[in-house]
Amino acid sequence: MNEYDSNRIYDLTKKIDYLKTEILDEADCYVLNTCHIREKATDKVYHDIGRVKKQFRKKTKPIVLVTGCVAQAEGNILLKKEKYIDAVIGPQSFHEINKIILNLEKKQKSINFTEFDVIEKFDNLNSIKNSCNEISSFLTIQEGCNKFCKFCVVPYTRGAEYSRSLKELSEEAKQLVNNGAKEITLLGQNVNAYNFEGKKLSDLIFQISKIKDLKRIRYTTSHPKDFTQDLIDAHKDCEKLMPLVHLPVQSGSNKILEAMNRKHTIEEYLKIIEKLNKVNPGIKFSSDFIIGYPGETLEDFKQTEKLIKDVKYINSYSFIFSARPGTPAFKLEKIDQPEAMQRLISFQSLAEEIKTKYMENLIGKTSNVLFENKTKDKNKYFGRDEYLNSVIVRSSESLVGKIRKVKITRGNHKTLYGEIFPNLNQNNYAA
Ligand code: SAM
Ligand code: SF4
């Protein structure tokens, strides 16, 4: 979502002639768009500001803005601790950025902008064309969260759930496709909680699937509690909807799920997987895990390990529990940290083993790959298959924006390499 927000910040600042630059030490304005989900994100802000300071030691100081969730949660602390920062702007206030920059140009103080103006923000953004021209583009459809998992900052930094209208989203999706997008990933902190005047995520998926040149649709991140039958059915009925579902579970233990306030059990979670597999046996899953949550015993952890062996996630994103100020879990007693670290290492090596087996199994098979760009090595193209696996092939024909059948000839746990099937039907799904 921060990538989407950063692109929209560029679209806004263009209006006052501030353009994106690759030459960092010539920049007149630095915008650090931040994430607050785990501790290291805040440390990174201080580190990045330190780097900018060093770079500009002998030059005129640029305008320095910190945007995003760190600004929302720790804006006043940042401003107090780091005088080099001119203003902090929360994720629901970044539509004010031009006013703030112009004030700072006139040396007027612009400090803390962290109101929750989500409606005003999207009203503003809707009037400005989305100029993103990536083959695979993001589209924020929903923001915020009402779930209040005990460990999570999102309800406090992004605010309550808000869904954009079907009409404005269809318009923006068309703009992205006109700019060249072949794939759109619909984004939301709880993307399947999307609800605009009774229209759900599945309605939006079917609506944008009508855009002829759009070939692939994805969505992330979904919450098990909101995984309704209509969304499950969309995986059967919508050809453009990709068969990879990112469905965070956090833990394999019901006791820990309850402690986290996740609002579902493992049995309910597995039922969703079963239903999805039934409507589309090709579906694969990825998930997020928090290891070492307060109260997690070795037995709880073993249940999480059992879960990943059973589901065989093709991607597992695991994080050690990070106590975030302001969340209910902040005050809970942490488990022994060397033990938590040991569990994380063991979990990640198991997840890697599962992933490696999966990737090895793809060698010799064919997959449909949407090519996104040329690699640094001329005549080689980078793309992704339906499961987001990275695939590289050699080709004398430009493949950017095209979907080709590729025979996978070799690979490692990160990247697959293959050859284009010259004579095979170039399956473009609903093309
Ligand atoms: N809304 C999604 C859900 O509920 O599944 C997750 C969104 S959250 C922005 C992304 C991931 O960050 C979570 O799934 C969780 O694994 C991780 N995360 C969030 N807070 C965390 C914390 N305090 N410590 C460690 N990991 C955390
Ligand atoms: Fe955070 Fe996701 Fe829980 Fe909402 S549902 S509080 S975004 S982890």
XYZ file of C-alpha atoms and ligand atoms in Angstrom:
466
model
C 0.000 0.000 0.000
C 2.901 2.341 0.669
C 4.009 1.800 -2.912
C 0.558 2.850 -4.114
C 0.609 5.866 -1.761
C 4.108 6.871 -2.938
C 2.946 6.831 -6.568
C -0.045 8.991 -5.654
C 2.243 11.415 -3.784
C 4.215 11.827 -7.048
C 0.964 12.420 -8.930
C 0.091 15.181 -6.446
C 3.474 16.938 -6.302
C 3.673 17.063 -10.098
C 0.982 19.756 -9.829
C 3.485 22.076 -8.139
C 6.349 21.014 -10.433
C 8.079 18.686 -8.009
C 9.144 15.709 -10.108
C 10.638 12.360 -9.200
C 14.431 12.281 -9.440
C 16.925 9.449 -9.497
C 19.790 11.828 -8.639
C 19.371 11.822 -4.898
C 21.766 14.588 -3.925
C 20.033 17.035 -6.274
C 16.628 16.590 -4.671
C 14.909 19.699 -3.295
C 12.545 17.660 -1.213
C 12.807 14.275 0.447
C 9.667 12.327 1.270
C 10.209 9.280 3.455
C 7.044 7.223 3.221
C 7.084 4.917 6.204
C 5.591 1.772 7.682
C 5.096 1.235 11.410
C 4.153 -2.416 11.526
C 7.318 -3.603 13.289
C 10.002 -1.879 15.373
C 12.749 -1.847 12.750
C 10.644 0.432 10.506
C 11.035 3.362 12.937
C 14.778 2.740 13.283
C 15.010 2.878 9.491
C 13.516 6.392 9.445
C 16.248 7.718 11.746
C 18.848 5.886 9.701
C 17.551 7.310 6.393
C 17.364 10.855 7.765
C 20.962 10.456 8.960
C 21.973 9.497 5.434
C 20.195 12.533 3.903
C 21.821 14.823 6.481
C 25.277 13.516 5.582
C 24.598 13.838 1.867
C 23.540 17.484 2.243
C 26.139 18.529 4.805
C 27.744 21.030 2.409
C 24.618 21.923 0.450
C 21.312 23.691 0.991
C 19.105 21.592 3.200
C 16.242 19.971 1.266
C 12.676 19.980 2.558
C 12.340 16.759 4.570
C 8.922 15.202 5.048
C 8.097 11.980 6.855
C 4.826 10.500 5.631
C 2.960 7.256 6.399
C 2.272 5.321 9.556
C 5.440 6.183 11.511
C 4.473 9.841 11.060
C 0.959 9.036 12.273
C 2.045 7.090 15.343
C 5.238 8.873 16.384
C 5.016 12.241 14.629
C 5.618 14.413 17.669
C 8.469 12.230 18.923
C 10.115 12.346 15.485
C 9.841 16.125 15.311
C 11.312 16.494 18.790
C 14.139 14.021 18.259
C 15.127 14.987 14.706
C 15.096 18.721 13.945
C 16.067 18.014 10.322
C 12.449 16.910 9.689
C 10.229 19.792 8.488
C 6.843 18.083 8.747
C 5.181 14.762 9.474
C 2.140 13.737 7.420
C -0.094 10.776 8.330
C -1.372 8.289 5.709
C -4.827 9.887 5.636
C -3.502 13.445 5.227
C -1.035 13.207 2.357
C -3.409 15.001 -0.028
C -2.262 18.159 1.858
C 1.341 17.678 0.722
C 1.445 20.486 -1.874
C 0.148 23.057 0.598
C 2.776 21.882 3.105
C 5.648 22.047 0.588
C 4.623 25.516 -0.616
C 4.459 26.761 2.987
C 7.887 25.322 3.684
C 9.287 26.974 0.555
C 8.156 30.284 2.067
C 9.898 29.215 5.278
C 6.597 28.998 7.055
C 6.515 26.283 9.654
C 4.540 23.197 8.693
C 4.610 20.601 11.370
C 2.168 17.822 12.229
C -0.520 16.735 9.761
C -2.043 13.598 11.140
C -5.800 14.051 10.866
C -7.899 11.122 9.621
C -9.289 12.767 6.464
C -9.755 9.580 4.463
C -12.837 10.765 2.546
C -11.239 14.101 1.755
C -8.036 12.324 0.730
C -9.733 10.115 -1.850
C -11.953 13.000 -3.045
C -8.721 14.848 -3.786
C -6.956 11.896 -5.378
C -9.927 11.046 -7.611
C -9.503 14.341 -9.410
C -5.881 13.530 -10.241
C -5.044 10.890 -12.842
C -3.133 7.868 -11.586
C -0.007 7.976 -13.734
C 1.466 4.647 -12.643
C 2.486 2.770 -15.790
C 3.685 -0.535 -14.409
C 2.587 -3.760 -16.144
C 1.585 -4.932 -12.675
C -0.059 -2.065 -10.793
C -1.565 -1.592 -7.361
C -4.980 -0.120 -6.626
C -6.017 0.716 -3.062
C -9.696 -0.131 -2.663
C -10.052 -0.191 1.096
C -8.144 1.221 4.027
C -8.087 0.850 7.760
C -9.232 -1.885 10.082
C -11.919 -2.520 12.701
C -10.555 -5.883 13.845
C -8.133 -4.760 16.570
C -5.823 -7.753 16.749
C -3.984 -7.223 20.001
C -0.530 -6.918 18.428
C -1.332 -4.582 15.535
C -0.925 -0.824 15.015
C -3.030 -0.574 11.846
C -6.379 0.392 13.461
C -4.536 3.272 15.181
C -2.403 4.429 12.239
C -4.744 3.949 9.261
C -7.981 4.392 11.198
C -11.365 2.692 10.771
C -12.362 0.612 7.733
C -13.196 2.720 4.700
C -14.139 1.462 1.216
C -13.880 3.516 -1.968
C -16.832 3.555 -4.378
C -17.162 0.957 -7.128
C -17.450 3.771 -9.671
C -14.230 5.573 -8.731
C -12.358 2.262 -8.552
C -13.582 1.190 -12.007
C -12.431 4.562 -13.347
C -8.998 4.266 -11.750
C -8.611 0.651 -12.928
C -9.380 1.797 -16.499
C -6.766 4.566 -16.166
C -4.163 2.028 -15.035
C -4.991 -0.289 -17.953
C -4.820 2.659 -20.377
C -1.375 3.397 -18.928
C -0.301 -0.168 -19.779
C -1.246 -2.299 -16.763
C -2.082 -5.923 -17.560
C -2.381 -6.940 -13.943
C -3.995 -5.105 -11.035
C -3.593 -6.040 -7.393
C -6.461 -4.709 -5.304
C -5.153 -3.527 -1.961
C -6.574 -3.120 1.503
C -5.483 -3.786 5.066
C -8.554 -6.032 5.090
C -9.244 -6.158 1.403
C -12.107 -8.653 1.675
C -13.879 -6.431 4.202
C -14.481 -4.176 1.169
C -18.075 -3.011 1.261
C -19.394 -0.011 -0.597
C -23.164 0.367 -0.291
C -23.520 -3.425 -0.146
C -21.115 -4.109 -3.037
C -18.430 -6.565 -1.981
C -14.944 -7.467 -3.151
C -16.336 -10.152 -5.487
C -18.586 -7.524 -7.160
C -15.594 -5.276 -7.721
C -13.529 -8.168 -9.126
C -16.252 -9.026 -11.662
C -16.715 -5.364 -12.501
C -13.053 -4.707 -13.347
C -12.630 -8.090 -15.049
C -14.745 -6.574 -17.855
C -11.844 -4.267 -18.792
C -10.693 -6.010 -21.955
C -6.932 -5.417 -21.790
C -6.703 -6.289 -18.114
C -5.468 -9.882 -17.954
C -4.899 -10.622 -14.296
C -6.514 -9.631 -11.006
C -5.143 -10.220 -7.522
C -6.098 -8.927 -4.104
C -4.302 -8.631 -0.786
C -4.469 -8.858 2.225
C -7.534 -10.831 3.111
C -8.705 -11.760 6.595
C -10.162 -15.239 7.272
C -13.167 -13.750 9.079
C -14.320 -11.923 5.932
C -13.757 -14.778 3.495
C -17.346 -15.139 2.314
C -18.785 -17.676 -0.148
C -19.127 -15.106 -2.967
C -15.354 -14.526 -2.878
C -14.724 -18.276 -2.836
C -17.032 -18.636 -5.872
C -15.208 -15.838 -7.690
C -12.177 -18.160 -7.747
C -14.296 -20.584 -9.751
C -16.101 -18.101 -11.996
C -13.610 -15.326 -12.725
C -10.919 -16.509 -15.130
C -8.810 -13.404 -14.588
C -8.610 -13.907 -10.824
C -5.223 -15.494 -10.072
C -5.126 -18.763 -8.109
C -2.868 -17.559 -5.291
C -4.570 -16.558 -2.038
C -2.622 -14.722 0.633
C -4.472 -15.638 3.795
C -2.622 -14.681 6.979
C -3.117 -17.027 9.898
C -0.433 -15.798 12.368
C -0.455 -18.998 14.469
C -1.513 -22.632 14.264
C -2.719 -22.663 17.877
C -6.317 -21.838 18.794
C -5.149 -20.638 22.200
C -2.813 -18.076 20.607
C -5.394 -17.041 17.983
C -7.788 -16.255 20.791
C -5.132 -14.376 22.746
C -4.409 -12.332 19.615
C -8.144 -11.589 19.115
C -8.040 -13.024 15.586
C -11.777 -13.918 15.766
C -11.514 -17.382 14.149
C -10.234 -20.869 14.945
C -7.802 -23.045 13.003
C -10.685 -25.338 12.066
C -12.587 -22.403 10.522
C -9.445 -21.310 8.703
C -8.848 -24.774 7.263
C -12.469 -24.926 6.156
C -11.904 -21.854 3.934
C -8.871 -23.537 2.390
C -10.910 -26.684 1.789
C -13.731 -24.719 0.121
C -11.296 -22.808 -2.096
C -9.552 -26.037 -3.110
C -12.913 -27.506 -3.962
C -13.934 -24.705 -6.337
C -10.446 -24.430 -7.833
C -7.998 -27.287 -7.158
C -5.136 -25.210 -8.627
C -5.279 -22.661 -5.797
C -2.190 -22.251 -3.654
C -1.723 -20.292 -0.460
C 0.692 -17.943 1.215
C 0.470 -16.597 4.745
C 1.900 -14.419 7.523
C 3.036 -15.815 10.866
C 3.957 -14.211 14.160
C 6.418 -16.352 16.074
C 6.916 -16.032 19.837
C 3.671 -14.209 20.670
C 3.304 -13.688 24.464
C 2.128 -16.990 25.991
C 3.277 -19.139 23.036
C 4.493 -22.508 24.396
C 6.571 -25.038 22.480
C 3.360 -27.012 21.930
C 1.631 -23.936 20.393
C 4.638 -23.406 18.146
C 4.603 -27.051 17.038
C 0.972 -26.583 15.960
C 2.095 -23.679 13.731
C 4.791 -25.897 12.228
C 2.216 -28.655 11.660
C -0.055 -26.181 9.907
C 2.565 -25.146 7.353
C 3.377 -28.786 6.643
C -0.331 -29.534 6.124
C -1.190 -26.504 3.959
C 2.185 -26.440 2.147
C 2.175 -22.671 1.744
C 4.211 -21.622 -1.241
C 5.283 -18.451 0.570
C 5.417 -17.920 4.321
C 6.235 -14.518 5.763
C 7.267 -14.915 9.369
C 8.084 -12.290 11.935
C 9.099 -12.445 15.547
C 6.515 -10.717 17.761
C 7.317 -7.023 17.952
C 5.734 -5.154 20.876
C 4.185 -2.009 19.425
C 3.495 0.938 21.754
C -0.212 1.704 22.072
C -1.406 -1.834 21.263
C -2.886 -4.105 23.982
C -0.100 -6.699 23.479
C 2.565 -4.102 24.268
C 2.301 -4.666 28.009
C 2.169 -8.483 27.853
C 5.094 -10.429 29.218
C 7.365 -11.495 26.360
C 8.472 -15.103 26.063
C 12.167 -15.893 26.461
C 13.717 -14.027 23.481
C 16.565 -16.441 22.601
C 13.903 -19.190 22.567
C 11.636 -17.059 20.303
C 14.562 -16.476 17.945
C 15.316 -20.191 17.896
C 11.693 -20.905 16.936
C 11.805 -18.300 14.166
C 14.958 -19.870 12.708
C 13.432 -23.341 12.883
C 10.164 -22.115 11.329
C 11.918 -20.323 8.502
C 14.059 -23.316 7.647
C 10.945 -25.523 7.493
C 9.134 -22.937 5.326
C 12.189 -22.779 3.046
C 12.253 -26.567 2.736
C 8.579 -26.581 1.688
C 9.192 -23.759 -0.784
C 12.278 -25.433 -2.300
C 10.388 -28.692 -2.863
C 7.583 -26.745 -4.524
C 9.994 -24.876 -6.819
C 11.870 -28.078 -7.740
C 8.587 -29.646 -8.701
C 7.973 -26.887 -11.263
C 11.044 -27.824 -13.299
C 9.988 -29.483 -16.543
C 6.452 -28.068 -16.280
C 4.960 -25.117 -18.166
C 3.446 -21.982 -16.746
C 1.781 -18.813 -18.019
C 4.059 -15.868 -17.409
C 3.204 -12.180 -17.599
C 6.403 -10.334 -18.489
C 7.030 -7.074 -16.645
C 10.450 -5.828 -17.791
C 13.824 -6.515 -19.335
C 16.586 -7.575 -16.941
C 19.989 -5.855 -16.857
C 21.206 -8.659 -19.083
C 20.021 -7.743 -22.616
C 17.524 -10.070 -24.264
C 16.396 -11.512 -20.954
C 12.929 -10.767 -19.642
C 11.501 -10.905 -16.143
C 7.945 -11.946 -15.433
C 5.710 -13.726 -12.962
C 3.622 -16.833 -13.280
C 0.098 -17.126 -11.875
C 1.537 -17.867 -8.426
C 3.804 -14.790 -8.396
C 6.918 -16.907 -8.925
C 9.681 -14.945 -10.659
C 10.533 -16.323 -14.096
C 13.357 -15.249 -16.413
C 13.628 -16.207 -20.099
C 15.791 -15.223 -23.042
C 13.985 -13.775 -26.057
C 14.822 -11.705 -29.117
C 11.215 -10.507 -29.283
C 10.134 -7.862 -26.737
C 7.970 -9.617 -24.172
C 7.043 -6.667 -21.939
C 3.312 -6.743 -21.202
C 2.818 -10.114 -22.870
C 1.696 -13.423 -21.451
C 3.598 -16.423 -22.752
C 3.684 -20.106 -22.002
C 7.088 -20.936 -20.593
C 8.707 -24.300 -20.041
C 10.667 -24.168 -16.800
C 14.129 -25.634 -17.325
C 15.876 -24.825 -14.059
C 15.479 -22.775 -10.903
C 16.412 -22.104 -7.335
C 14.271 -21.226 -4.321
C 13.839 -17.650 -5.588
C 13.809 -17.624 -9.392
C 12.770 -19.954 -12.193
C 14.420 -19.953 -15.619
C 12.746 -21.228 -18.739
C 12.169 -21.152 -22.456
C 9.275 -19.728 -24.435
C 7.193 -22.340 -26.210
C 7.272 -20.793 -29.689
C 4.442 -22.772 -31.165
C 2.163 -23.089 -28.219
C -1.103 -21.230 -27.921
C -0.201 -17.931 -26.236
C -2.919 -18.254 -23.672
C -4.141 -14.838 -22.651
C -6.944 -16.033 -20.394
C -10.010 -14.166 -21.494
C -8.247 -12.377 -24.350
N -4.740 -7.442 7.864
C -3.879 -8.534 7.651
C -4.366 -9.697 8.510
O -5.005 -9.479 9.485
O -4.059 -10.800 8.201
C -2.444 -8.238 8.001
C -1.918 -6.902 7.797
S -0.459 -6.539 8.720
C -0.250 -4.964 8.033
C 0.791 -7.530 7.947
C 1.446 -8.556 8.831
O 2.356 -7.951 9.731
C 0.514 -9.336 9.735
O -0.129 -10.378 9.055
C 1.427 -9.850 10.825
O 1.943 -11.133 10.540
C 2.551 -8.822 10.836
N 2.512 -8.041 12.079
C 1.618 -7.082 12.411
N 1.876 -6.608 13.635
C 2.951 -7.290 14.101
C 3.682 -7.265 15.328
N 3.337 -6.445 16.317
N 4.719 -8.098 15.461
C 5.079 -8.931 14.448
N 4.437 -8.997 13.285
C 3.372 -8.192 13.100
Fe -3.908 -5.569 11.956
Fe -4.871 -7.243 10.102
Fe -5.554 -7.548 12.676
Fe -6.472 -5.451 11.297
S -6.932 -7.629 10.939
S -5.683 -5.407 13.382
S -4.721 -4.996 9.969
S -3.498 -7.770 11.757
